[in-house]
Structures are given as C-alpha cells and as structure tokens.
Amino acid sequence: GITRHYDFNIQMANVTRLCATKSIVTVNGQFPGPELIAREGDRVHVRVTNHVAHNMSIHWHGIRQMRTGWADGPAYVTQCPIQKGQTYVYKFTITAQRGTLWWHAHISWFRSTVYGAIVILPKLGVPYPFPAPHKELTPVIFGEWWLSDTEAIVSTALKVGGAPNISDAFTINGLPGPLYNCSAKDTFKLKVEPGKTYLLRLINAALNDELFFSVANHTLTVVEVDAVYVKPFTVRTLVISPGQTTNVLLATKPAYPRANFYMFARPYSTIRPGTFDNSTVAGILEYHNPGSPSASSFDKALPIFKPMLPYFNDTNFVTNFTTKLRSLATKQYPAAVPQSVDRRFFFTIGLGTLPCPKNMTCQGPNGTQFAAAVNNVSLVLPSMALLQSHFTGLTSGVYAANFPAMPLSPFNYTGTPPNNTHVATGTKLLALSFNTSVELVMQDTSILGIESHPLHLHGFNFFVVGQGFGNYDAVNDPDKFNLVDPVERNTVGVPAGGWVAIRFLADNPGVWFMHCHLEVHTTWGLRMAWQGQGGSKSSQKLLPPPSDMPKC
Ligand code: C2O
C-alpha cells in the first residue's frame, strides 16, 4: 500500500438552508466535508488543524485502527480534543476492509455538520465479488439540519434535563430537497444514463434517526455493509441506521425514460410522532441521454414518480430487511465467526432517569432528568483521555475497570417497567484479555418505552449471530444462532423491544468506545468502553502515543 495524505482545516463557513443562513463548523469550508479515498492496505495520514473556537476531534467510523487506538478520535476516550490553533495528524492503516465507511466529528454534536465519506477500494487488480458496475456514483450521505445552532440546543437540553429539539430537515449531501420550505433549488441530483449498473454508496450521518430509503421505480441490490461484502439481495426499500453504510447496485432503465424519479429518505421510529422529525428528504434520479448529453430527464412537464416508503414504525419491515443481511462466507472472503466463546456478557440498553440536580427544573418523567445507560451505568466521560490513562496505568480518579457483565437490577426487560427508573453514573471499563472471544447479548429495555438503538462498537467488527423480540432466552435462543454466515459490521440495531447477539474477537488492544449512534442517547449516557489488553508479543501491543497527541 501507499500513504495517502489529507489536510483537514477545521473552519467556520456560512451555509444557507431552509431560507436561513448560519455559521457552521466545517472541514476546509466544505459541507459535507471532503471525501477520503484509499485502497485496502494503504496508510492514511490526515493532518487536522483546528481554526475554530470549539474543541474538536475526528473519528474514522468503522476503521479497525489495529493497535492505533490513538487515531480513533472519540474525545476523552482515545484523545484529548484538538484545541484552537492546534494540529494533530491521525495516522492509520486500512486493514482487510473494502467498501464505504465515513468520518465525523466525535465531540458533542459537531458531527451534525462535520462529516464525510471514506471510500475504500479493493487492492489493485482485485475485482469486486459481484458483477463489475459500469460506474461509481458520488456517495449519498444522509444528514440532519437544524435552523438553530446544535451546540446551543444540546447545552440547553442538558441544562433543563430535557430532550433537545428535533431537526428541521433531513438532507442528502447537505441538501433538504423540494419537500421543504424554499428548498427546491437545494435538491440533490444523482445523474445517470440509461442501461447501466452503478455502484451507489449510502451513508447515514443523521444524528438521531434510522432511515428508510427508496428510489421510485428502481431496485437496489445490496452488496456490502460497513465495508464488508454481503450476499447480494435486491430490495425496493432499505433501512440504514446512523453510523451504518450500505453499498448497492442501482440498475437504470434500459432506455432513456420520459419521466422523473424521486428518491426519498424518512425515519423509522417506534417513538411517538412529534418526538422525532418525521419529514422527508427528496432527491432526484436524473437521467441524461447519452445521445444528447446536455438534455436532462428532469423536466416539470414530465410525470413524476415517488417511492412508497413503509409506515414510520414498521418494525416488521426492518426485521425483514436486517435478517436478509448475510456474510459472503466464501473461500476468498471467509466469515471468521468465533465458534466458541470465552466470555459471555448481557447488556441492557435503554433509557432511564437521574434525580434532578438541585439547581435545575427537569423535564423528564416525574420531574427527573433524562438519562440512558448500558447495564444501568450512564457513562460520564473524564476530563482526560481514557486511553492515555490505560496506557500509563495512572487510572485512579479516571476510571475503574469494573463495568458489570450483567445488569445490576434484572427485571422483565420488555414487560412492565420497574418503579425505580434511575440509572447510576460512572466511568467504568470492561477489561478483555488479548484474543478473548466475546459473545454479547444486548437487550432493549422498556423503561421509558421500547426503542431501537443502533449500537456502534469502535475498534472491532462483530458478527450478528442472532436477534429476536421480547426477553432474551439464554437457554433456547442460542440454538438458533447463525455461526455460518452472519453479517459482519460495526453498527447494529438492538431491535425495539428485543435483543441482538453479537460475537467478536478481542484482537485489538486499546480502549474502545461502544455507544448508541443516536446522538441524543449518547448525550444521555448510552455509552460504555472496553479495555482491550495487549498480548505478550510486541506485535500484539498498543503502539505508543504519537508525539503530537493533544493535551487536555
Ligand atoms: Cu460514528 Cu463513536 O461513532
């Protein structure tokens, strides 16, 4: 592989959407940010310089970061933030991954505007395991737009112990599209020609919403998720959760069509309408006639076709889709599913409450403060980086390695919620010795209603070996696990009112964050961290910190 160099200058830019201009944090003044392109096996150096008044850090979502945890990015987990005027060079290697990933700010809610695509091409001369597409299309990144400043929204929400405002629009590559007020000119157009097969990369960078996505009168063949190939299958609509990426093949009409086709994305949610943004971002699939390249099929006089999306809370649709995802599991792309398990963990994932601090009037149930937790522990980030403290061994006053392997107070998770909804705050890590094979069952709780949670694990890919509804049955459910071709990924939905079982090998030393990728839940504490120990060989140890690591 070669080394690819990128310069990321964090700077403010004025952007106008929905008829209002606001100053946002960007990379190089671009919104969405620049695309990173590399091949499997390449080294990537990204020189990030912070020119804004806010502390910053960038996460390379889904990049394994083998032994390079210092470059992972979550603020106060693997690094201190990059302060104004400082530069930090993220250095990592792309190991055995190919497809689409993405990068985003990993501090507070800055990822609302600081994000971009990572395109990982296969090694030179290695073909895709599916029919070669005629062309690649520009990646489609779903996002969310707020009229007001998201930092102000979050800090107000934290001060009043309530829920932050919901977004004002969804976007495709930063553009809300014609279904929003004064946004027809801000419509994403995907330009295609007839009779071709395109590779289309999809990224959900939205903060708080899982999304349905469909292109009218066209089918999508799913070939890869989270930079891992899957057995291809064809759908009209797909589901993509925040953090997830999906590559599809889009086959265009054989002949130049005299019609317009919209693409829509809209939330999947099991919570009450009104408590999430239920609006729709539309983009246009625009055909160009190869015979007369300047002509476009987008013409208001022509018929318009719109996709049909499932109802907002159609959990059956989601289950149907996610259970279709399977690893290729071929000789060339084997599924390295741990067949035996060294350690089993059971985590409850869900919302809860904290007692309202004295100086606040909280907006949670019965005057409490909203919170969220894993195994009743709502993670409080320290004021220095966990990884640093792990590396130096100076952990006292920073964290304790006593994260519970089981919930502290077991109950009927999907039945009647307990009277006491309180969670506990803490900074606890769960230690894993090198090469432990882990099975983790994550169970959604019903404490403040059932909800699907897209859980993201840093530093590892995992295999989704099982999922189901209701309470996990540790006696009978494991018999149904798929240990042959389960999908391998970095972000998985814990089903609303259900559970998901994953397996992974703890082969990457470092401190690895795991959290709900719905930003509001992360903010409320739905996050924990694993402490991956190194092995005895030097090639099994975390590398030392780079000399330009920012200081807290
Ligand atoms: Cu894409 Cu820790 O996040």
XYZ file of C-alpha atoms in Angstrom, residues 28-550:
523
model
C -11.955 23.035 4.569
C -15.125 25.118 4.267
C -16.915 22.197 2.599
C -20.303 20.852 3.635
C -20.464 17.858 3.644
C -16.729 17.531 4.138
C -14.120 16.153 1.721
C -14.142 12.517 0.688
C -11.229 10.276 1.717
C -10.230 7.686 -0.869
C -7.815 4.847 -0.198
C -7.214 1.246 -1.096
C -7.249 -1.660 1.266
C -3.715 -1.874 2.689
C -2.939 1.854 2.331
C -1.767 4.090 5.122
C -3.717 7.298 5.677
C -2.366 10.462 7.287
C -4.883 13.194 7.981
C -3.443 16.434 9.307
C -6.241 18.109 11.254
C -5.766 21.751 12.219
C -8.371 23.426 14.344
C -9.039 27.074 13.475
C -12.315 27.433 15.373
C -13.133 28.351 18.943
C -14.590 24.913 19.716
C -12.560 21.877 20.743
C -12.579 19.260 18.016
C -11.800 15.599 17.308
C -12.427 13.402 14.272
C -13.423 9.726 14.261
C -12.847 7.404 11.294
C -16.021 5.438 11.777
C -15.529 1.722 11.149
C -11.778 1.837 10.519
C -10.395 -1.005 12.636
C -7.389 1.002 13.903
C -5.380 -2.130 14.660
C -3.026 -1.105 17.502
C -3.500 2.572 16.539
C -6.234 3.491 19.017
C -4.599 6.917 19.375
C -6.038 7.758 15.940
C -9.596 6.593 16.653
C -10.883 10.002 17.665
C -13.663 9.996 20.295
C -12.922 12.924 22.603
C -11.946 11.941 26.161
C -11.931 8.262 25.152
C -8.860 7.947 22.909
C -7.640 11.521 22.868
C -7.923 14.953 24.349
C -9.658 17.296 21.928
C -7.705 19.366 19.420
C -7.880 22.910 20.728
C -7.960 26.078 18.685
C -4.645 26.610 16.900
C -3.505 23.003 17.402
C -2.739 20.337 14.805
C -2.935 16.588 15.209
C -2.081 14.065 12.480
C -4.269 10.970 12.542
C -2.229 8.039 11.187
C -3.758 4.669 10.460
C -3.675 1.720 8.068
C -6.646 0.246 6.254
C -6.587 -3.451 7.101
C -8.796 -6.043 5.333
C -11.726 -3.710 4.735
C -13.244 -2.592 1.464
C -16.354 -0.596 0.670
C -17.697 2.523 2.325
C -17.088 3.979 5.755
C -17.205 7.592 6.883
C -15.602 10.110 9.193
C -17.225 12.559 11.575
C -16.506 14.877 14.481
C -16.643 12.934 17.744
C -17.237 15.623 20.318
C -20.572 16.999 21.469
C -22.967 17.355 18.489
C -20.446 18.770 15.995
C -20.933 15.783 13.747
C -24.162 17.489 12.637
C -22.023 19.397 10.103
C -18.560 17.810 10.309
C -18.743 14.585 8.310
C -17.745 12.989 5.015
C -17.335 9.713 3.145
C -14.443 7.248 3.275
C -14.207 5.217 0.069
C -12.076 2.085 0.366
C -11.269 0.468 -2.966
C -10.168 -3.155 -3.149
C -6.446 -3.820 -3.623
C -5.244 -3.076 -7.156
C -6.223 -5.872 -9.513
C -8.689 -7.456 -7.074
C -12.205 -7.383 -8.540
C -15.454 -6.917 -6.635
C -17.156 -10.216 -5.767
C -20.234 -9.007 -7.716
C -20.629 -8.056 -11.398
C -18.445 -5.024 -12.003
C -20.537 -1.837 -12.057
C -20.236 0.389 -15.137
C -19.514 3.320 -12.910
C -19.439 4.613 -9.365
C -21.795 7.351 -8.299
C -20.954 10.079 -5.846
C -21.674 8.787 -2.312
C -25.075 9.677 -0.879
C -24.798 10.907 2.698
C -27.978 11.381 4.729
C -27.837 14.116 7.327
C -29.991 16.303 9.510
C -30.263 20.071 9.521
C -31.261 22.370 12.381
C -32.162 26.016 11.878
C -30.563 26.854 15.184
C -27.084 26.021 16.380
C -26.925 22.391 17.549
C -24.443 23.218 20.321
C -26.917 25.673 21.815
C -29.681 23.065 21.511
C -27.661 20.447 23.366
C -26.428 22.702 26.104
C -29.959 23.976 26.745
C -31.259 20.401 26.825
C -28.589 19.421 29.332
C -29.303 22.470 31.481
C -33.016 21.774 31.685
C -32.622 17.979 31.867
C -34.968 17.588 28.921
C -34.965 16.396 25.327
C -33.217 18.523 22.702
C -35.204 19.969 19.803
C -35.746 17.714 16.829
C -34.188 18.624 13.485
C -35.827 20.865 10.889
C -34.930 18.789 7.833
C -33.218 15.695 6.613
C -30.652 16.167 3.894
C -28.917 14.254 1.118
C -25.357 15.541 0.777
C -26.384 18.573 2.763
C -29.461 19.358 0.619
C -33.011 19.186 2.009
C -34.839 18.935 -1.317
C -38.188 20.128 -2.688
C -40.486 18.903 0.079
C -39.121 21.536 2.480
C -39.807 25.232 2.576
C -37.838 27.171 -0.096
C -35.505 24.252 -0.775
C -36.364 23.189 -4.336
C -33.110 24.746 -5.514
C -31.280 22.771 -2.811
C -32.101 19.362 -4.247
C -29.595 16.570 -4.632
C -29.483 15.163 -8.170
C -27.986 11.802 -8.935
C -27.023 11.865 -12.614
C -27.273 8.605 -14.520
C -27.511 7.263 -18.043
C -29.867 4.537 -19.227
C -28.856 0.887 -19.444
C -26.107 0.945 -16.835
C -25.365 -0.567 -13.451
C -23.978 1.848 -10.893
C -22.334 1.328 -7.548
C -24.028 3.648 -5.093
C -22.578 4.241 -1.627
C -25.041 5.183 1.122
C -24.068 6.629 4.498
C -26.395 7.542 7.352
C -24.810 10.531 9.079
C -28.115 11.699 10.613
C -27.859 12.386 14.324
C -30.991 10.842 15.680
C -32.872 8.875 13.057
C -32.765 5.497 11.392
C -33.970 5.938 7.833
C -35.882 4.144 5.123
C -34.535 4.847 1.635
C -36.012 4.099 -1.762
C -35.717 5.259 -5.388
C -39.002 5.298 -7.315
C -39.373 2.555 -9.951
C -35.845 1.239 -9.384
C -34.478 -1.622 -7.341
C -31.384 -1.648 -5.155
C -29.141 -4.690 -4.833
C -27.326 -4.660 -1.503
C -23.711 -5.863 -1.903
C -21.836 -4.502 1.104
C -22.464 -3.045 4.555
C -19.975 -1.333 6.883
C -17.094 -2.096 4.454
C -17.757 -5.849 4.386
C -19.237 -7.650 1.357
C -22.575 -9.418 1.821
C -24.516 -11.977 -0.208
C -26.324 -9.769 -2.731
C -30.094 -9.323 -2.409
C -32.476 -6.958 -4.123
C -34.992 -4.657 -2.469
C -37.134 -1.634 -3.326
C -36.552 -0.016 0.078
C -33.732 -0.383 2.542
C -33.141 0.648 6.140
C -29.980 2.379 7.300
C -29.202 3.405 10.882
C -26.974 6.277 11.972
C -23.401 5.063 11.708
C -24.158 2.421 9.099
C -23.055 2.384 5.470
C -24.546 0.325 2.654
C -23.347 -0.188 -0.914
C -25.962 -1.009 -3.513
C -26.055 -1.655 -7.225
C -28.553 0.556 -8.998
C -29.604 -0.639 -12.455
C -31.008 2.127 -14.629
C -33.845 1.800 -17.172
C -32.736 0.249 -20.467
C -33.982 3.245 -22.486
C -33.947 6.978 -21.793
C -37.159 7.478 -19.776
C -39.533 10.373 -20.288
C -40.176 10.707 -16.546
C -38.705 11.972 -13.284
C -37.868 9.667 -10.417
C -37.586 10.823 -6.839
C -35.588 9.171 -4.104
C -36.902 9.557 -0.552
C -35.472 9.038 2.899
C -37.658 9.231 6.005
C -37.346 7.932 9.591
C -38.105 4.543 11.033
C -39.058 5.128 14.656
C -41.085 3.424 17.362
C -41.390 6.523 19.494
C -44.345 8.922 19.415
C -44.701 11.103 16.303
C -43.878 14.629 17.387
C -40.917 13.419 19.422
C -38.896 12.846 16.255
C -38.600 14.647 12.926
C -40.967 12.786 10.602
C -40.238 14.795 7.460
C -38.889 13.521 4.142
C -35.789 14.395 2.179
C -36.225 14.004 -1.563
C -33.545 13.822 -4.227
C -33.848 13.273 -7.946
C -32.537 10.475 -10.114
C -31.760 12.465 -13.224
C -31.310 10.610 -16.499
C -29.068 12.013 -19.159
C -29.488 10.968 -22.723
C -26.103 9.772 -23.931
C -27.214 10.844 -27.454
C -27.651 14.471 -26.377
C -25.633 14.911 -23.179
C -26.978 18.358 -22.359
C -30.579 17.108 -22.225
C -31.845 16.036 -18.838
C -34.879 13.992 -17.964
C -35.712 16.376 -15.163
C -38.490 18.314 -16.711
C -41.524 19.510 -14.785
C -43.783 18.697 -17.720
C -42.956 15.002 -17.410
C -44.626 12.631 -14.954
C -43.057 12.386 -11.515
C -42.730 9.051 -9.761
C -42.344 8.947 -6.000
C -41.220 5.965 -3.947
C -43.546 4.352 -1.413
C -41.899 4.064 1.990
C -43.077 1.862 4.876
C -45.075 3.354 7.743
C -42.797 5.157 10.248
C -42.997 2.401 12.876
C -42.917 -0.630 10.578
C -40.636 -2.819 12.701
C -41.587 -5.928 10.666
C -40.154 -4.320 7.573
C -36.934 -3.524 9.407
C -36.588 -7.062 10.784
C -37.229 -8.496 7.361
C -34.508 -6.353 5.875
C -31.853 -6.789 8.554
C -32.252 -10.565 8.724
C -31.553 -10.772 4.975
C -28.014 -9.490 5.533
C -25.508 -12.353 5.338
C -21.736 -12.508 5.059
C -20.365 -13.807 1.781
C -18.589 -16.604 3.683
C -16.600 -17.732 0.647
C -13.058 -19.018 0.470
C -11.801 -15.589 -0.552
C -13.994 -13.709 1.937
C -14.497 -16.078 4.854
C -16.683 -15.179 7.823
C -14.339 -15.509 10.802
C -17.168 -16.026 13.315
C -15.852 -17.147 16.710
C -17.199 -20.692 17.011
C -16.502 -20.949 20.720
C -16.915 -18.270 23.365
C -14.541 -17.363 26.192
C -16.707 -14.742 27.843
C -20.425 -14.028 27.684
C -21.949 -10.668 28.507
C -25.532 -9.480 28.784
C -26.128 -5.726 28.499
C -29.381 -3.867 28.933
C -29.645 -0.955 26.550
C -32.134 1.767 27.180
C -33.319 4.977 28.659
C -33.749 5.805 32.303
C -33.678 8.787 34.599
C -31.410 10.574 37.021
C -32.534 12.577 40.038
C -32.891 16.200 39.035
C -29.908 18.287 40.179
C -30.822 20.924 42.772
C -30.296 23.967 40.563
C -32.439 22.592 37.696
C -36.108 22.036 36.868
C -36.006 18.831 34.884
C -38.341 17.871 32.077
C -38.081 14.074 32.366
C -40.889 11.901 33.799
C -41.931 12.958 37.343
C -39.523 15.867 37.280
C -36.460 13.699 36.718
C -33.590 14.238 34.307
C -33.477 12.112 31.149
C -30.644 9.595 31.099
C -29.660 6.459 29.235
C -27.436 3.582 30.214
C -25.809 0.275 29.466
C -26.363 -2.165 32.359
C -27.727 0.735 34.415
C -24.438 2.616 34.097
C -24.669 6.005 32.418
C -21.101 6.750 31.345
C -19.570 10.033 32.424
C -16.559 10.969 30.328
C -13.464 12.008 32.285
C -11.572 15.253 31.737
C -8.607 13.371 30.277
C -8.461 10.550 27.713
C -9.291 7.033 28.946
C -6.727 5.557 26.550
C -3.970 7.713 27.967
C -4.816 6.665 31.490
C -4.987 2.991 30.413
C -1.594 3.280 28.694
C 0.194 4.944 31.589
C -1.578 2.872 34.220
C -2.495 6.054 36.116
C -6.153 5.200 36.381
C -7.085 6.362 39.842
C -9.621 9.147 39.699
C -10.149 8.489 35.967
C -11.886 5.134 35.646
C -12.434 1.797 37.324
C -12.219 -1.472 35.372
C -15.394 -2.826 36.952
C -18.097 -2.439 34.340
C -20.791 -5.018 35.196
C -21.005 -8.091 32.946
C -24.715 -8.310 33.771
C -27.350 -5.680 34.607
C -27.277 -4.563 38.237
C -31.018 -4.959 38.656
C -32.525 -7.677 36.488
C -36.233 -7.449 35.712
C -38.654 -8.261 32.939
C -36.980 -6.091 30.301
C -39.806 -5.784 27.842
C -42.704 -6.066 30.252
C -43.824 -3.636 32.937
C -41.133 -1.088 33.620
C -39.810 -1.024 37.191
C -40.961 1.707 39.578
C -37.424 2.895 40.007
C -36.196 4.082 36.611
C -32.990 5.581 37.987
C -29.649 4.673 36.478
C -26.234 5.258 38.059
C -23.499 7.459 36.679
C -19.946 6.203 36.493
C -16.774 5.799 34.460
C -16.242 2.054 34.267
C -14.389 -0.022 31.699
C -14.779 -3.698 30.890
C -11.387 -5.396 30.548
C -10.812 -8.124 27.943
C -7.608 -10.092 27.807
C -5.969 -10.402 24.396
C -7.804 -12.619 21.881
C -10.790 -13.280 24.132
C -13.722 -14.403 22.050
C -16.721 -12.468 23.224
C -20.433 -13.067 22.967
C -22.550 -10.068 23.852
C -26.329 -10.023 24.042
C -27.844 -6.555 24.057
C -31.400 -6.312 25.335
C -33.597 -3.288 24.780
C -35.428 -2.259 27.930
C -38.916 -0.823 28.136
C -38.101 1.686 30.858
C -39.260 4.790 29.004
C -40.848 2.927 26.099
C -39.311 0.491 23.643
C -36.948 1.891 21.080
C -34.497 0.618 18.500
C -30.887 1.560 19.334
C -28.132 1.436 16.696
C -25.146 0.325 18.799
C -21.712 1.110 17.411
C -18.509 -0.593 18.536
C -15.181 1.115 17.898
C -12.025 -0.895 17.121
C -13.724 -4.147 16.097
C -16.123 -5.601 13.613
C -18.585 -8.066 15.085
C -20.848 -10.796 13.722
C -24.585 -10.517 14.295
C -25.350 -14.112 15.259
C -28.939 -13.712 16.422
C -31.780 -11.356 17.164
C -35.318 -11.601 18.456
C -38.185 -9.891 20.239
C -39.188 -9.989 23.883
C -36.788 -11.091 26.594
C -33.669 -12.985 25.531
C -33.898 -16.661 26.449
C -30.370 -17.771 27.372
C -31.405 -21.439 27.282
C -33.162 -21.705 23.929
C -32.189 -18.707 21.808
C -28.514 -19.724 21.304
C -29.695 -22.857 19.455
C -30.916 -20.554 16.686
C -27.686 -18.589 16.334
C -26.179 -18.352 12.860
C -22.489 -19.257 13.175
C -22.065 -19.875 9.440
C -22.689 -16.648 7.535
C -23.846 -13.926 9.958
C -23.369 -10.365 8.754
C -20.175 -8.664 9.927
C -20.436 -4.978 10.782
C -19.645 -2.172 13.231
C -23.130 -0.804 13.991
C -26.225 -2.895 14.680
C -29.777 -2.066 15.676
C -30.877 -3.516 19.008
C -34.483 -4.212 17.979
C -37.232 -2.194 19.667
C -38.478 -4.434 22.477
C -35.996 -7.143 21.561
C -32.398 -8.279 21.671
C -29.433 -8.849 19.418
C -26.471 -11.213 19.938
C -23.027 -10.431 18.541
C -19.661 -12.164 18.645
C -16.204 -10.706 18.186
C -12.578 -11.490 18.871
C -10.798 -9.038 21.162
C -7.682 -8.889 18.994
C -7.177 -5.125 19.108
C -5.504 -3.631 22.194
C -6.806 -0.233 23.268
C -9.784 1.491 24.835
C -12.783 1.076 22.579
C -15.936 3.095 22.848
C -19.336 1.489 22.363
C -22.437 3.630 22.198
C -25.828 4.221 20.707
C -25.332 6.170 17.473
C -28.496 8.175 18.150
C -26.711 11.274 19.385
C -29.364 12.201 21.923
C -28.942 8.803 23.613
C -25.146 9.084 23.615
C -25.509 12.501 25.239
C -27.749 10.960 27.917
C -25.113 8.319 28.677
C -25.924 5.307 26.478
C -22.225 4.555 26.132
C -19.519 2.345 27.665
C -15.948 1.393 26.854
C -13.973 -1.838 26.571
C -10.407 -2.080 27.737
C -8.671 -4.392 25.278
C -5.449 -5.729 26.754
C -2.451 -6.421 24.565
C -0.859 -9.826 24.113
C 2.611 -10.967 25.149
C 4.250 -10.389 21.736
C 5.231 -6.872 20.796
C 3.068 -7.157 17.648
C 0.083 -7.666 19.955
C 0.509 -4.459 21.904
C -0.911 -0.986 21.541
C 1.600 1.286 19.824
C 2.954 4.190 21.887
C 1.130 7.524 21.585
C 2.257 9.823 18.741
C 4.299 12.811 19.903
C 1.711 15.337 18.669
C -1.157 13.911 20.781
C -3.223 16.868 22.010
